[in-house]
XYZ file of C-alpha atoms in Angstrom:
436
model
C -198.463 112.696 -5.294
C -197.727 109.319 -6.857
C -200.439 107.125 -5.316
C -203.527 107.836 -3.240
C -205.372 105.111 -1.345
C -208.970 106.284 -1.125
C -211.901 105.182 1.067
C -209.714 102.672 2.892
C -209.806 101.573 6.517
C -206.414 102.742 7.779
C -204.706 101.134 10.797
C -201.938 103.577 11.652
C -200.013 101.668 14.373
C -198.849 105.054 15.695
C -198.813 105.850 19.404
C -202.589 106.319 19.486
C -203.188 103.306 17.207
C -205.877 105.020 15.198
C -208.264 103.053 13.015
C -209.663 105.443 10.423
C -212.594 104.237 8.276
C -212.971 105.786 4.829
C -209.505 107.315 5.043
C -207.122 108.712 2.445
C -203.397 107.889 2.456
C -201.042 109.492 -0.038
C -197.600 108.365 -1.188
C -195.031 110.696 -2.742
C -191.445 109.785 -3.663
C -191.573 106.610 -1.585
C -192.815 108.360 1.551
C -196.209 108.716 3.197
C -197.271 112.269 2.358
C -200.887 112.392 3.506
C -203.005 110.628 6.143
C -206.502 111.894 6.781
C -210.247 111.513 6.678
C -210.502 113.735 3.628
C -208.749 113.675 0.279
C -205.720 115.910 -0.259
C -205.952 118.892 -2.567
C -203.074 117.620 -4.668
C -204.158 115.392 -7.538
C -202.458 111.969 -7.463
C -200.972 110.240 -10.482
C -202.791 107.023 -9.471
C -205.744 106.245 -7.210
C -206.195 102.839 -5.555
C -209.782 102.385 -4.399
C -209.640 100.949 -0.896
C -213.351 100.248 -0.475
C -213.678 97.089 1.612
C -209.935 97.061 2.235
C -207.682 97.577 5.265
C -204.382 99.434 4.884
C -201.705 98.910 7.514
C -197.919 99.061 7.881
C -196.034 96.144 6.367
C -195.149 93.356 8.778
C -191.569 92.905 9.974
C -190.212 89.366 10.373
C -187.344 89.713 12.834
C -185.972 86.173 12.710
C -185.837 83.875 9.749
C -183.525 81.852 7.527
C -184.750 82.638 4.004
C -182.833 79.946 2.040
C -184.332 77.209 4.217
C -187.414 77.248 1.980
C -185.622 74.427 0.139
C -185.976 72.328 3.319
C -189.681 73.024 3.863
C -191.355 69.889 5.226
C -188.094 67.926 5.369
C -187.532 65.820 8.514
C -190.602 66.986 10.413
C -191.335 65.487 13.805
C -187.959 65.770 15.571
C -186.685 67.842 18.474
C -184.338 70.720 17.638
C -181.011 69.013 18.274
C -181.886 65.805 16.398
C -183.437 67.806 13.581
C -180.393 70.055 13.213
C -177.583 67.575 13.639
C -178.970 64.535 11.848
C -181.019 66.122 9.084
C -180.587 69.868 8.509
C -176.823 70.389 8.843
C -176.007 67.531 6.419
C -178.366 68.967 3.788
C -177.107 72.497 4.302
C -173.575 71.246 3.665
C -174.665 70.481 0.084
C -175.966 73.970 -0.641
C -174.181 76.276 -3.047
C -174.722 79.908 -3.958
C -176.925 79.134 -6.934
C -179.302 76.996 -4.872
C -179.350 79.555 -2.058
C -180.282 82.427 -4.357
C -183.200 80.494 -5.864
C -184.441 79.438 -2.418
C -184.090 82.997 -1.142
C -186.091 84.456 -4.016
C -188.850 81.944 -3.333
C -188.841 82.936 0.342
C -188.988 86.631 -0.498
C -191.928 86.003 -2.827
C -193.645 84.209 0.044
C -192.913 87.126 2.385
C -194.268 89.700 -0.043
C -197.337 87.573 -0.782
C -198.098 87.470 2.938
C -197.508 91.171 3.651
C -193.980 91.200 5.052
C -191.946 94.216 3.969
C -188.749 93.703 5.998
C -186.878 90.678 7.354
C -183.960 89.912 9.648
C -182.146 86.942 8.169
C -179.349 84.734 9.515
C -177.628 82.360 7.096
C -174.579 81.800 4.898
C -173.978 82.508 1.181
C -174.723 86.090 2.146
C -173.700 87.599 -1.190
C -176.338 85.561 -3.033
C -178.945 86.374 -0.381
C -178.138 90.080 -0.666
C -178.385 89.889 -4.466
C -181.869 88.377 -4.149
C -182.918 91.040 -1.631
C -181.530 93.791 -3.832
C -183.401 92.542 -6.911
C -186.690 92.009 -5.075
C -187.085 95.396 -3.393
C -187.788 94.050 0.115
C -185.951 95.476 3.133
C -183.571 93.208 5.024
C -181.111 93.112 7.894
C -178.708 90.345 6.822
C -176.239 88.447 8.960
C -173.877 85.542 8.442
C -174.823 82.900 11.009
C -171.458 81.913 12.493
C -170.577 78.726 14.337
C -167.177 77.699 15.722
C -166.071 74.146 16.437
C -162.508 74.438 15.041
C -159.375 74.114 17.180
C -157.668 77.018 15.438
C -159.362 80.391 15.051
C -158.268 83.678 13.514
C -161.105 86.112 12.850
C -159.302 87.508 9.804
C -159.026 84.075 8.174
C -161.955 82.042 9.493
C -164.219 81.559 6.420
C -167.502 82.481 8.125
C -165.991 85.668 9.546
C -164.458 86.578 6.193
C -167.907 86.214 4.627
C -169.420 88.343 7.399
C -166.878 91.113 6.830
C -167.413 90.964 3.082
C -171.175 91.293 3.622
C -170.494 94.379 5.718
C -168.092 95.885 3.216
C -170.186 95.237 0.118
C -173.800 95.473 1.201
C -174.212 97.503 4.401
C -176.280 100.582 3.576
C -177.096 99.386 0.052
C -179.880 101.331 -1.666
C -179.965 104.058 0.971
C -180.107 101.549 3.817
C -182.663 99.142 2.376
C -180.096 96.427 3.169
C -178.259 96.457 6.485
C -175.476 94.096 7.481
C -175.383 92.680 10.986
C -173.111 90.365 12.937
C -174.382 86.950 13.968
C -173.293 84.418 16.548
C -175.429 81.346 15.886
C -175.657 80.487 19.570
C -173.782 79.871 22.798
C -173.906 76.117 22.264
C -172.444 76.235 18.737
C -169.393 78.426 19.456
C -167.087 79.623 22.209
C -165.527 82.718 23.746
C -163.041 83.198 20.894
C -165.871 83.897 18.459
C -167.913 85.893 20.968
C -165.032 88.235 21.753
C -164.042 88.752 18.111
C -167.537 89.337 16.749
C -168.766 91.521 19.596
C -165.694 93.717 19.132
C -166.347 93.882 15.370
C -170.021 94.792 15.848
C -169.296 97.475 18.435
C -166.414 98.975 16.455
C -168.471 99.181 13.272
C -171.815 100.162 14.778
C -173.531 96.977 13.593
C -176.411 95.061 15.126
C -176.094 91.558 16.583
C -178.393 88.591 15.785
C -178.267 85.439 17.925
C -180.285 82.377 18.969
C -180.759 82.428 22.738
C -182.176 79.895 25.212
C -184.329 78.242 22.577
C -184.497 74.859 24.331
C -184.369 73.681 27.909
C -181.333 71.527 27.089
C -179.428 74.491 25.637
C -180.168 76.563 28.730
C -179.340 73.877 31.292
C -176.191 72.678 29.519
C -174.839 76.218 29.577
C -175.421 76.322 33.322
C -173.538 73.039 33.694
C -170.719 74.080 31.353
C -170.268 77.701 32.425
C -172.092 78.124 35.703
C -174.066 80.786 33.850
C -177.101 80.916 31.561
C -176.492 81.564 27.839
C -177.513 85.212 28.273
C -175.209 85.675 31.242
C -172.135 84.088 29.673
C -172.568 85.959 26.389
C -173.005 89.210 28.280
C -169.610 88.619 29.904
C -168.158 88.787 26.398
C -169.939 92.045 25.438
C -172.252 90.387 22.912
C -175.108 92.659 23.977
C -173.133 95.916 24.016
C -174.633 96.860 20.656
C -178.171 96.819 19.234
C -179.054 93.139 19.498
C -181.883 90.754 18.715
C -182.137 87.444 20.532
C -184.309 84.849 18.811
C -186.595 82.540 20.800
C -185.788 83.341 24.471
C -188.049 80.478 25.543
C -186.118 79.495 28.685
C -184.967 82.841 30.062
C -185.118 83.269 33.812
C -185.953 86.547 35.532
C -182.290 87.507 35.923
C -181.810 86.989 32.194
C -184.795 89.172 31.376
C -183.533 91.983 33.585
C -180.052 91.720 32.075
C -181.334 91.810 28.493
C -183.702 94.694 29.247
C -180.823 96.702 30.712
C -178.920 96.191 27.451
C -181.993 97.058 25.309
C -181.938 93.622 23.672
C -185.003 92.711 21.601
C -186.426 89.238 22.130
C -187.869 87.763 18.933
C -190.785 85.473 19.695
C -191.210 82.553 17.245
C -194.241 80.736 18.671
C -195.035 78.380 15.772
C -191.475 77.124 15.305
C -191.026 76.685 19.049
C -194.263 74.735 19.359
C -193.576 72.632 16.263
C -190.134 71.602 17.535
C -191.440 71.063 21.062
C -189.055 73.668 22.461
C -191.609 75.337 24.693
C -193.436 78.655 24.754
C -191.725 81.951 25.555
C -193.228 84.073 28.321
C -193.764 87.298 26.397
C -195.527 89.107 29.224
C -192.654 88.447 31.623
C -190.230 89.907 29.075
C -192.421 92.966 28.523
C -192.797 93.494 32.279
C -189.005 93.360 32.598
C -188.786 96.186 30.064
C -187.734 94.241 26.973
C -188.753 95.051 23.431
C -190.408 91.939 21.969
C -190.839 91.429 18.234
C -192.088 88.510 16.125
C -190.420 86.110 13.719
C -191.334 82.967 11.830
C -187.953 81.203 11.974
C -187.230 79.338 8.727
C -189.686 77.584 6.431
C -188.051 74.331 7.512
C -189.390 74.606 11.058
C -192.617 76.563 10.669
C -193.426 75.629 7.719
C -194.366 78.949 6.141
C -193.545 82.645 6.482
C -197.056 83.889 7.237
C -196.748 86.525 9.958
C -200.534 86.640 10.385
C -200.372 83.036 11.604
C -197.529 84.063 13.905
C -199.577 86.869 15.436
C -202.508 84.563 16.148
C -200.203 81.912 17.614
C -198.492 84.487 19.829
C -201.789 85.657 21.248
C -203.277 82.194 21.765
C -200.132 80.648 23.248
C -199.949 83.466 25.797
C -203.553 82.735 26.788
C -202.646 79.071 27.213
C -199.507 79.818 29.208
C -201.398 82.057 31.647
C -204.660 80.124 31.389
C -206.747 83.221 30.770
C -207.871 85.121 27.660
C -206.614 88.512 26.548
C -203.071 88.247 27.885
C -201.681 89.484 24.568
C -204.570 91.375 22.960
C -204.660 92.123 19.210
C -203.221 95.624 19.594
C -200.198 94.208 21.407
C -199.318 91.533 18.851
C -199.882 93.927 15.951
C -197.450 96.294 17.664
C -194.939 93.461 18.031
C -195.181 92.729 14.300
C -194.741 96.347 13.223
C -193.495 98.984 15.677
C -191.418 96.621 17.821
C -189.989 94.946 14.738
C -188.893 98.287 13.309
C -187.163 99.110 16.588
C -185.432 95.720 16.606
C -184.017 96.393 13.139
C -182.919 99.928 13.943
C -185.570 101.193 11.518
C -188.002 102.825 13.956
C -187.554 106.180 12.232
C -188.504 104.848 8.809
C -191.221 102.199 9.050
C -193.689 100.307 11.236
C -196.295 103.082 11.276
C -198.515 104.975 8.868
C -197.349 108.495 9.551
C -196.448 111.398 7.286
C -192.728 111.257 6.521
C -192.351 107.518 7.085
C -191.397 105.150 4.267
C -194.451 103.900 2.384
C -194.020 100.272 3.499
C -197.698 99.373 3.283
C -199.957 96.377 2.824
C -203.573 96.173 1.738
C -205.914 93.389 2.856
C -209.227 92.398 1.305
C -211.801 92.490 4.110
C -214.628 91.416 1.817
C -213.620 87.762 2.193
C -216.204 85.501 3.926
C -213.964 84.760 6.919
C -213.553 88.496 7.599
C -217.301 89.263 7.675
C -218.711 90.693 9.861
C -216.019 92.995 11.197
C -216.925 94.197 14.673
C -213.294 95.014 15.466
C -210.652 95.551 12.767
C -207.714 94.717 15.046
C -209.366 91.522 16.240
C -210.058 90.403 12.676
C -206.467 91.144 11.651
C -205.061 88.905 14.381
C -207.639 86.143 14.772
C -209.295 85.873 11.349
C -206.954 87.158 8.653
C -204.412 85.101 6.733
C -201.432 86.180 4.704
C -203.418 85.152 1.637
C -205.803 88.051 2.322
C -203.043 90.493 1.373
C -203.747 91.922 -2.081
C -200.905 94.461 -2.220
C -197.449 94.817 -0.692
C -195.515 98.053 -1.123
C -191.980 98.962 -0.001
C -190.829 102.576 -0.199
C -193.784 103.402 -2.388
C -193.048 100.698 -4.939
C -195.649 97.970 -5.397
C -193.808 94.634 -5.213
C -196.884 92.394 -5.155
C -200.463 93.038 -6.232
C -203.390 90.738 -6.978
C -201.325 87.634 -7.662
C -198.526 89.346 -9.573
C -194.960 90.034 -8.456
C -193.380 93.062 -10.086
C -189.725 92.270 -9.314
C -189.622 88.467 -9.116
C -190.142 86.064 -12.006
C -191.752 83.355 -9.891
C -191.985 80.837 -12.730
C -188.253 81.162 -13.383
C -187.497 80.783 -9.670
C -189.575 77.612 -9.415
C -187.861 76.174 -12.496
C -184.456 76.878 -11.000
C -185.489 75.188 -7.761
C -187.007 72.097 -9.339
C -184.436 71.602 -12.083
C -181.271 72.493 -10.169
C -181.469 73.379 -6.476
C -183.622 70.570 -5.066
C -181.910 67.768 -7.040
C -178.525 69.219 -6.028
C -179.298 69.240 -2.298
C -181.217 65.951 -2.207
C -179.203 64.058 -4.827
C -178.577 61.015 -2.605
C -182.212 60.488 -1.614
C -183.891 57.306 -2.774
């Protein structure tokens, strides 16, 4: 046994959602090898004293744009379309691979600091993003966000599609599946049927997942109805976009027919409450999606529209916004949002057999929180404290596949000082070079 967590409060997130006080959790060869109320007979190489700590599965961020850390706090206060078209797209046009890798490493450090062990990312410069993921040790499902406004289109020559296919060829399955490649259509409103047909065929033929923005704003939803006579979900379904494992980010303006359609295709909705509220896009009806039979996971969206990657904040926002939407408390109780951030996220990524729970045989993707902090005392209910009181900054250890990637202020795979230097001396001046 490599590591034993002793005397820790263990939140398993398994089917019974056990909370074991004074538990022992062992890790051997990157896997969970022991979970119990007593210590194993086998002597571990290392013991981590968990007194006053809570051990739980790592959080899974199912929708983000890692390189957008470089745009954190830029052009706040605008609706989505104004923000994208007048501010974000022009800055993104100035990005290069070097800037993207530095921004991605910063984002991964932020994720690890806040207890996230796996992400689903949609962006470009995928090779540099994959390099950063590979170096850092985090898990990631990576996709090349693809738009289409061109008059001419050939999937074999279109630059975004070429990059997507290269991501698939080079990185899919890297490090025994720690990195997975997916296909991404940015959205119905930023492309057309030529892209939908080509990419859905590619995803289905190659057994890849699909990542898409869907019905994020009222305008997007209504303009699709005007343009196509169908909602975004309905028109994309006509082009087989959901005939593979798919995650649909936002889903704020789905109607009941959409929810039934997506549930029938086993599409995961990724709820991004903070980004949606910040941009004034609305608040997704999570309970309606769950009642329709959909899997619902959580995401932060990018740092540029959140403005951090703290999934603990996202869990609290998900619970509170549901209470506000239904005007009653307890609509999404702590157990439900914790499940969304772990078990449902693993299912969304096609990783349900490897992570999201503390169970013997699962990957040791684990996080440890310090429950001796003033804002976590007293603790009448561990799950309640995790959702309503805890912050990402309470995480003292983040482990992926049994390897500690962050512990007590130190990153083991990321030179944070070097990353910050690269950002401040090269990346930020490069992207914002024409600012006064």
